[in-house]
PDB file of C-alpha atoms in Angstrom:
ATOM      1  CA  ASP A 130       0.000   0.000   0.000  1.00 63.00           C
ATOM      2  CA  ALA A 131       1.254   3.507  -0.799  1.00 79.00           C
ATOM      3  CA  GLY A 132       0.226   4.904   2.549  1.00 91.00           C
ATOM      4  CA  VAL A 133      -1.594   8.179   3.023  1.00 95.00           C
ATOM      5  CA  ILE A 134      -0.960  10.479   0.075  1.00 96.00           C
ATOM      6  CA  GLN A 135      -1.014  14.243   0.366  1.00 97.00           C
ATOM      7  CA  SER A 136      -0.645  16.862  -2.322  1.00 96.00           C
ATOM      8  CA  PRO A 137       0.930  19.204  -2.867  1.00 96.00           C
ATOM      9  CA  ARG A 138       3.938  18.599  -0.618  1.00 95.00           C
ATOM     10  CA  HIS A 139       4.801  22.287  -0.626  1.00 96.00           C
ATOM     11  CA  GLU A 140       2.600  25.271  -1.382  1.00 97.00           C
ATOM     12  CA  VAL A 141       3.608  28.915  -1.465  1.00 97.00           C
ATOM     13  CA  THR A 142       0.856  31.430  -2.017  1.00 97.00           C
ATOM     14  CA  GLU A 143       0.046  35.050  -1.435  1.00 97.00           C
ATOM     15  CA  MET A 144      -2.273  36.377   1.205  1.00 97.00           C
ATOM     16  CA  GLY A 145      -5.873  36.391   0.041  1.00 96.00           C
ATOM     17  CA  GLN A 146      -5.521  33.468  -2.337  1.00 97.00           C
ATOM     18  CA  GLU A 147      -7.496  30.253  -2.053  1.00 97.00           C
ATOM     19  CA  VAL A 148      -5.534  27.173  -1.041  1.00 98.00           C
ATOM     20  CA  THR A 149      -6.696  23.583  -1.440  1.00 98.00           C
ATOM     21  CA  LEU A 150      -4.882  20.711   0.217  1.00 98.00           C
ATOM     22  CA  ARG A 151      -5.647  17.155  -0.834  1.00 98.00           C
ATOM     23  CA  CYS A 152      -5.519  13.803   0.888  1.00 98.00           C
ATOM     24  CA  LYS A 153      -5.997  10.223  -0.212  1.00 97.00           C
ATOM     25  CA  PRO A 154      -6.335   7.888   2.783  1.00 96.00           C
ATOM     26  CA  ILE A 155      -5.161   4.309   2.843  1.00 94.00           C
ATOM     27  CA  SER A 156      -7.609   2.083   0.995  1.00 93.00           C
ATOM     28  CA  GLY A 157     -10.115   0.510   3.361  1.00 89.00           C
ATOM     29  CA  HIS A 158      -9.640   3.093   6.095  1.00 90.00           C
ATOM     30  CA  ASN A 159     -12.826   4.853   7.069  1.00 87.00           C
ATOM     31  CA  SER A 160     -11.628   7.491   9.538  1.00 90.00           C
ATOM     32  CA  LEU A 161      -9.748  10.544   8.309  1.00 93.00           C
ATOM     33  CA  PHE A 162      -8.143  13.319  10.319  1.00 94.00           C
ATOM     34  CA  TRP A 163      -6.715  16.712   9.390  1.00 96.00           C
ATOM     35  CA  TYR A 164      -4.035  18.188  11.674  1.00 95.00           C
ATOM     36  CA  ARG A 165      -2.066  21.413  11.639  1.00 96.00           C
ATOM     37  CA  GLN A 166       1.456  21.672  13.061  1.00 92.00           C
ATOM     38  CA  THR A 167       3.093  24.964  13.993  1.00 91.00           C
ATOM     39  CA  MET A 168       5.983  25.888  16.241  1.00 86.00           C
ATOM     40  CA  MET A 169       3.740  27.971  18.460  1.00 87.00           C
ATOM     41  CA  ARG A 170       0.765  25.634  18.856  1.00 87.00           C
ATOM     42  CA  GLY A 171       2.217  22.202  18.158  1.00 87.00           C
ATOM     43  CA  LEU A 172       0.018  19.543  16.560  1.00 90.00           C
ATOM     44  CA  GLU A 173      -3.672  20.417  16.525  1.00 91.00           C
ATOM     45  CA  LEU A 174      -6.600  18.375  15.283  1.00 92.00           C
ATOM     46  CA  LEU A 175      -8.688  20.443  12.893  1.00 95.00           C
ATOM     47  CA  ILE A 176     -11.436  18.024  11.873  1.00 94.00           C
ATOM     48  CA  TYR A 177     -12.106  14.330  11.548  1.00 91.00           C
ATOM     49  CA  PHE A 178     -14.449  12.217   9.462  1.00 92.00           C
ATOM     50  CA  ASN A 179     -15.955   8.775   9.988  1.00 89.00           C
ATOM     51  CA  ASN A 180     -17.420   7.124   6.881  1.00 90.00           C
ATOM     52  CA  ASN A 181     -17.076  10.419   4.983  1.00 92.00           C
ATOM     53  CA  VAL A 182     -19.167  12.300   7.575  1.00 92.00           C
ATOM     54  CA  PRO A 183     -17.581  15.126   9.602  1.00 92.00           C
ATOM     55  CA  ILE A 184     -17.786  14.137  13.258  1.00 89.00           C
ATOM     56  CA  ASP A 185     -15.923  16.909  15.033  1.00 88.00           C
ATOM     57  CA  ASP A 186     -14.850  20.180  13.438  1.00 91.00           C
ATOM     58  CA  SER A 187     -14.327  22.061  16.684  1.00 89.00           C
ATOM     59  CA  GLY A 188     -10.654  22.495  15.841  1.00 90.00           C
ATOM     60  CA  MET A 189     -11.263  24.374  12.617  1.00 94.00           C
ATOM     61  CA  PRO A 190      -9.920  27.837  13.399  1.00 88.00           C
ATOM     62  CA  GLU A 191     -12.535  29.941  11.597  1.00 85.00           C
ATOM     63  CA  ASP A 192     -14.908  30.134   8.688  1.00 91.00           C
ATOM     64  CA  ARG A 193     -12.060  30.590   6.249  1.00 95.00           C
ATOM     65  CA  PHE A 194     -11.318  26.883   6.701  1.00 97.00           C
ATOM     66  CA  SER A 195     -13.506  24.161   5.253  1.00 97.00           C
ATOM     67  CA  ALA A 196     -13.040  20.436   4.716  1.00 97.00           C
ATOM     68  CA  LYS A 197     -14.886  17.920   2.607  1.00 96.00           C
ATOM     69  CA  MET A 198     -14.786  14.202   2.045  1.00 96.00           C
ATOM     70  CA  PRO A 199     -16.884  13.462  -1.033  1.00 95.00           C
ATOM     71  CA  ASN A 200     -15.957   9.780  -1.025  1.00 93.00           C
ATOM     72  CA  ALA A 201     -13.948   7.254   0.932  1.00 91.00           C
ATOM     73  CA  SER A 202     -10.778   7.846  -1.047  1.00 93.00           C
ATOM     74  CA  PHE A 203     -10.470  11.614  -1.138  1.00 95.00           C
ATOM     75  CA  SER A 204     -10.602  14.625   1.161  1.00 97.00           C
ATOM     76  CA  THR A 205      -9.817  18.304   0.782  1.00 98.00           C
ATOM     77  CA  LEU A 206      -8.982  21.080   3.201  1.00 98.00           C
ATOM     78  CA  LYS A 207      -9.602  24.523   1.789  1.00 98.00           C
ATOM     79  CA  ILE A 208      -8.529  27.907   3.101  1.00 97.00           C
ATOM     80  CA  GLN A 209     -10.212  30.938   1.560  1.00 97.00           C
ATOM     81  CA  PRO A 210      -8.894  33.580   1.842  1.00 96.00           C
ATOM     82  CA  SER A 211      -5.482  32.524   3.136  1.00 96.00           C
ATOM     83  CA  GLU A 212      -3.522  34.608   5.654  1.00 96.00           C
ATOM     84  CA  PRO A 213       0.156  34.542   6.706  1.00 96.00           C
ATOM     85  CA  ARG A 214      -0.817  33.040  10.089  1.00 95.00           C
ATOM     86  CA  ASP A 215      -2.108  29.969   8.239  1.00 96.00           C
ATOM     87  CA  SER A 216       1.484  29.049   7.384  1.00 97.00           C
ATOM     88  CA  ALA A 217       2.056  25.597   8.856  1.00 96.00           C
ATOM     89  CA  VAL A 218       2.469  21.948   8.002  1.00 94.00           C
ATOM     90  CA  TYR A 219      -0.870  20.265   7.445  1.00 96.00           C
ATOM     91  CA  PHE A 220      -1.094  16.524   8.008  1.00 95.00           C
ATOM     92  CA  CYS A 221      -3.747  14.081   6.980  1.00 96.00           C
ATOM     93  CA  ALA A 222      -4.101  10.770   8.820  1.00 94.00           C
ATOM     94  CA  SER A 223      -6.362   7.775   8.387  1.00 93.00           C
ATOM     95  CA  ARG A 224      -7.419   4.834  10.519  1.00 89.00           C
ATOM     96  CA  PRO A 225      -8.732   1.386   9.666  1.00 84.00           C
ATOM     97  CA  VAL A 226     -12.364   0.386   9.504  1.00 71.00           C
ATOM     98  CA  GLY A 227     -13.795  -0.015  12.993  1.00 67.00           C
ATOM     99  CA  GLY A 228     -12.699   3.357  14.291  1.00 62.00           C
ATOM    100  CA  ARG A 229     -11.547   2.112  17.668  1.00 72.00           C
ATOM    101  CA  ALA A 230      -9.811   4.586  19.895  1.00 72.00           C
ATOM    102  CA  SER A 231      -7.009   2.083  20.394  1.00 77.00           C
ATOM    103  CA  ASP A 232      -6.153   1.912  16.716  1.00 80.00           C
ATOM    104  CA  GLU A 233      -3.097   3.529  15.204  1.00 86.00           C
ATOM    105  CA  GLN A 234      -3.483   6.560  12.989  1.00 90.00           C
ATOM    106  CA  PHE A 235      -1.417   6.488   9.796  1.00 92.00           C
ATOM    107  CA  PHE A 236      -0.032   9.868   8.837  1.00 94.00           C
ATOM    108  CA  GLY A 237       0.761  11.286   5.435  1.00 95.00           C
ATOM    109  CA  PRO A 238       3.990  13.197   4.769  1.00 93.00           C
ATOM    110  CA  GLY A 239       2.295  16.566   5.196  1.00 94.00           C
ATOM    111  CA  THR A 240       1.847  19.711   3.114  1.00 96.00           C
ATOM    112  CA  ARG A 241       4.053  22.633   4.047  1.00 95.00           C
ATOM    113  CA  LEU A 242       2.028  25.792   3.410  1.00 97.00           C
ATOM    114  CA  THR A 243       3.619  29.222   3.272  1.00 97.00           C
ATOM    115  CA  VAL A 244       1.368  32.236   2.902  1.00 97.00           C
ATOM    116  CA  LEU A 245       3.277  35.408   2.031  1.00 96.00           C
TER     117      LEU A 245
ATOM    118  CA  ALA B 451     -11.367  16.356  27.914  1.00 77.00           C
ATOM    119  CA  GLN B 452      -7.751  15.293  27.979  1.00 83.00           C
ATOM    120  CA  SER B 453      -4.456  17.137  27.980  1.00 90.00           C
ATOM    121  CA  VAL B 454      -0.858  16.027  27.573  1.00 94.00           C
ATOM    122  CA  THR B 455       2.289  17.703  28.860  1.00 95.00           C
ATOM    123  CA  GLN B 456       5.727  16.823  27.615  1.00 95.00           C
ATOM    124  CA  LEU B 457       8.083  18.316  30.119  1.00 92.00           C
ATOM    125  CA  ASP B 458      11.112  18.689  27.884  1.00 94.00           C
ATOM    126  CA  SER B 459      10.980  20.508  24.571  1.00 93.00           C
ATOM    127  CA  GLN B 460      14.501  19.463  23.599  1.00 96.00           C
ATOM    128  CA  VAL B 461      16.774  16.661  24.771  1.00 96.00           C
ATOM    129  CA  PRO B 462      20.355  16.495  23.528  1.00 96.00           C
ATOM    130  CA  VAL B 463      21.991  13.111  24.081  1.00 97.00           C
ATOM    131  CA  PHE B 464      25.197  11.418  23.029  1.00 97.00           C
ATOM    132  CA  GLU B 465      25.147   8.344  20.840  1.00 97.00           C
ATOM    133  CA  GLU B 466      24.899   5.075  22.816  1.00 97.00           C
ATOM    134  CA  ALA B 467      23.697   6.924  25.922  1.00 98.00           C
ATOM    135  CA  PRO B 468      20.258   6.270  27.429  1.00 97.00           C
ATOM    136  CA  VAL B 469      17.390   8.684  26.974  1.00 98.00           C
ATOM    137  CA  GLU B 470      14.106   9.262  28.788  1.00 97.00           C
ATOM    138  CA  LEU B 471      11.321  11.470  27.471  1.00 98.00           C
ATOM    139  CA  ARG B 472       8.755  12.508  30.007  1.00 97.00           C
ATOM    140  CA  CYS B 473       5.017  12.631  29.417  1.00 97.00           C
ATOM    141  CA  ASN B 474       2.223  13.438  31.856  1.00 96.00           C
ATOM    142  CA  TYR B 475      -1.445  13.448  31.011  1.00 95.00           C
ATOM    143  CA  SER B 476      -4.671  14.678  32.509  1.00 92.00           C
ATOM    144  CA  SER B 477      -8.046  13.072  31.939  1.00 87.00           C
ATOM    145  CA  SER B 478     -11.350  12.584  33.725  1.00 82.00           C
ATOM    146  CA  VAL B 479     -11.800   9.205  32.035  1.00 82.00           C
ATOM    147  CA  SER B 480      -9.642   6.189  31.272  1.00 83.00           C
ATOM    148  CA  VAL B 481      -7.393   6.651  28.297  1.00 86.00           C
ATOM    149  CA  TYR B 482      -5.238   4.913  25.777  1.00 91.00           C
ATOM    150  CA  LEU B 483      -1.680   6.247  25.530  1.00 94.00           C
ATOM    151  CA  PHE B 484       0.577   6.502  22.506  1.00 95.00           C
ATOM    152  CA  TRP B 485       4.048   7.604  21.508  1.00 97.00           C
ATOM    153  CA  TYR B 486       4.602   8.738  17.930  1.00 96.00           C
ATOM    154  CA  VAL B 487       7.885   9.706  16.267  1.00 96.00           C
ATOM    155  CA  GLN B 488       8.369  12.266  13.512  1.00 93.00           C
ATOM    156  CA  TYR B 489      11.589  12.054  11.542  1.00 93.00           C
ATOM    157  CA  PRO B 490      12.697  15.201   9.687  1.00 89.00           C
ATOM    158  CA  ASN B 491      10.345  16.135   6.858  1.00 84.00           C
ATOM    159  CA  GLN B 492       8.113  13.132   7.430  1.00 87.00           C
ATOM    160  CA  GLY B 493       4.745  12.362   8.951  1.00 89.00           C
ATOM    161  CA  LEU B 494       4.268  10.748  12.345  1.00 92.00           C
ATOM    162  CA  GLN B 495       4.766   7.024  12.916  1.00 94.00           C
ATOM    163  CA  LEU B 496       3.548   4.968  15.852  1.00 94.00           C
ATOM    164  CA  LEU B 497       6.302   3.850  18.232  1.00 96.00           C
ATOM    165  CA  LEU B 498       4.166   2.083  20.811  1.00 95.00           C
ATOM    166  CA  LYS B 499       0.875   2.228  22.641  1.00 93.00           C
ATOM    167  CA  TYR B 500      -0.591   1.277  25.995  1.00 92.00           C
ATOM    168  CA  LEU B 501      -4.108  -0.112  26.012  1.00 89.00           C
ATOM    169  CA  SER B 502      -4.308  -2.264  29.145  1.00 85.00           C
ATOM    170  CA  GLY B 503      -2.469  -5.004  31.017  1.00 86.00           C
ATOM    171  CA  SER B 504       1.270  -4.838  31.641  1.00 88.00           C
ATOM    172  CA  THR B 505       2.380  -1.321  32.414  1.00 90.00           C
ATOM    173  CA  LEU B 506       5.652  -1.780  30.523  1.00 95.00           C
ATOM    174  CA  VAL B 507       5.135  -1.527  26.804  1.00 95.00           C
ATOM    175  CA  LYS B 508       7.761  -2.355  24.216  1.00 95.00           C
ATOM    176  CA  GLY B 509       7.759  -0.693  20.837  1.00 94.00           C
ATOM    177  CA  ILE B 510       9.770  -0.512  17.667  1.00 93.00           C
ATOM    178  CA  ASN B 511      13.440   0.481  17.394  1.00 93.00           C
ATOM    179  CA  GLY B 512      14.233  -0.556  20.972  1.00 96.00           C
ATOM    180  CA  PHE B 513      11.943   1.946  22.664  1.00 97.00           C
ATOM    181  CA  GLU B 514       9.794   1.150  25.680  1.00 97.00           C
ATOM    182  CA  ALA B 515       7.417   3.114  27.863  1.00 97.00           C
ATOM    183  CA  GLU B 516       5.979   2.631  31.310  1.00 96.00           C
ATOM    184  CA  PHE B 517       2.450   3.563  32.280  1.00 95.00           C
ATOM    185  CA  ASN B 518       2.079   4.868  35.823  1.00 94.00           C
ATOM    186  CA  LYS B 519      -1.552   5.439  36.692  1.00 91.00           C
ATOM    187  CA  SER B 520      -0.950   7.028  40.091  1.00 92.00           C
ATOM    188  CA  GLN B 521       1.412   9.580  38.588  1.00 93.00           C
ATOM    189  CA  THR B 522      -0.546   9.871  35.332  1.00 94.00           C
ATOM    190  CA  SER B 523       2.678   9.431  33.418  1.00 96.00           C
ATOM    191  CA  PHE B 524       3.807   7.524  30.354  1.00 97.00           C
ATOM    192  CA  HIS B 525       7.550   8.092  30.025  1.00 97.00           C
ATOM    193  CA  LEU B 526       9.464   6.820  26.999  1.00 98.00           C
ATOM    194  CA  ARG B 527      12.918   5.290  27.311  1.00 98.00           C
ATOM    195  CA  LYS B 528      15.670   3.808  25.207  1.00 98.00           C
ATOM    196  CA  PRO B 529      18.794   2.329  26.834  1.00 97.00           C
ATOM    197  CA  SER B 530      21.161   3.224  23.990  1.00 97.00           C
ATOM    198  CA  VAL B 531      20.354   5.723  21.260  1.00 97.00           C
ATOM    199  CA  HIS B 532      21.613   5.877  17.693  1.00 96.00           C
ATOM    200  CA  ILE B 533      22.159   8.852  15.445  1.00 96.00           C
ATOM    201  CA  SER B 534      19.088   7.699  13.526  1.00 95.00           C
ATOM    202  CA  ASP B 535      16.919   8.332  16.605  1.00 97.00           C
ATOM    203  CA  THR B 536      17.247  12.059  16.014  1.00 97.00           C
ATOM    204  CA  ALA B 537      13.614  13.082  15.626  1.00 96.00           C
ATOM    205  CA  GLU B 538      10.685  14.681  17.392  1.00 95.00           C
ATOM    206  CA  TYR B 539       8.656  12.492  19.723  1.00 97.00           C
ATOM    207  CA  PHE B 540       5.014  13.048  20.578  1.00 96.00           C
ATOM    208  CA  CYS B 541       3.022  11.614  23.432  1.00 96.00           C
ATOM    209  CA  ALA B 542      -0.732  11.347  22.824  1.00 94.00           C
ATOM    210  CA  VAL B 543      -3.898  10.206  24.570  1.00 91.00           C
ATOM    211  CA  SER B 544      -7.283   9.043  23.405  1.00 87.00           C
ATOM    212  CA  GLY B 545     -10.473   8.450  25.344  1.00 80.00           C
ATOM    213  CA  LEU B 546     -11.754   4.877  25.393  1.00 74.00           C
ATOM    214  CA  LYS B 547     -15.190   5.484  23.994  1.00 68.00           C
ATOM    215  CA  ALA B 548     -15.969   5.925  20.329  1.00 52.00           C
ATOM    216  CA  ALA B 549     -17.022   9.501  20.900  1.00 52.00           C
ATOM    217  CA  GLY B 550     -13.603  10.294  22.220  1.00 48.00           C
ATOM    218  CA  ASN B 551     -11.528   8.501  19.659  1.00 65.00           C
ATOM    219  CA  LYS B 552      -9.523  11.481  18.541  1.00 78.00           C
ATOM    220  CA  LEU B 553      -5.932  11.915  19.678  1.00 86.00           C
ATOM    221  CA  THR B 554      -4.721  14.762  21.851  1.00 89.00           C
ATOM    222  CA  PHE B 555      -1.001  15.351  21.391  1.00 92.00           C
ATOM    223  CA  GLY B 556       1.616  16.839  23.664  1.00 93.00           C
ATOM    224  CA  GLY B 557       3.869  19.614  22.460  1.00 92.00           C
ATOM    225  CA  GLY B 558       6.614  17.252  21.364  1.00 94.00           C
ATOM    226  CA  THR B 559      10.182  16.604  22.483  1.00 96.00           C
ATOM    227  CA  ARG B 560      12.957  17.123  20.000  1.00 96.00           C
ATOM    228  CA  VAL B 561      15.780  14.606  20.471  1.00 97.00           C
ATOM    229  CA  LEU B 562      19.168  15.420  19.024  1.00 97.00           C
ATOM    230  CA  VAL B 563      21.640  12.555  19.142  1.00 97.00           C
ATOM    231  CA  LYS B 564      25.243  13.703  19.009  1.00 96.00           C
ATOM    232  CA  PRO B 565      28.166  11.516  17.913  1.00 94.00           C
TER     233      PRO B 565
END
């Protein structure tokens, strides 16, 4: 298996532009998580999905952020409009069918976003 | 709600020396405990986890961790580190019930192994 795939790996954009980050979870996994990692705040959970349905989006910082999971093999995290403080590494993770709290989460390599 | 505190943000250590990374957690319910490692420019990988039973858990790459319920701690140890262990290490907790199955991470401990 190729693991969790994220694209792009690096994104540089200007303030005010729309940014879309993409994630393909491991085949057969039905839980998907979006995290943000910054020096100041560490690793934060933004939102997670079970069976393509958003379960908890309490970590989404504001209305500029939105996430979708149209099917079991694809998810997007969109920032519109982007701001310099959104600069961070964004990770996607997935978990096997069953969704047990004891199960490992499998992380993608991350997207490093820089907003100028 | 849960919280995790990693007491050391950075730990320099010489090659072949032992290392201990400290983790304390707070929770009103029983939890599962995890240690993840992040190598430079990579995503996180699971090192080990504590679910129940023996309080000493062995993981990959020679790491082990001990769960101490009375002290609400889950410290990670390795008796002899290699240069390749240079990475950032994250302690995490998860509630037992399905509704609480998201991970809460600590701030991370950056380990720098020196030759």
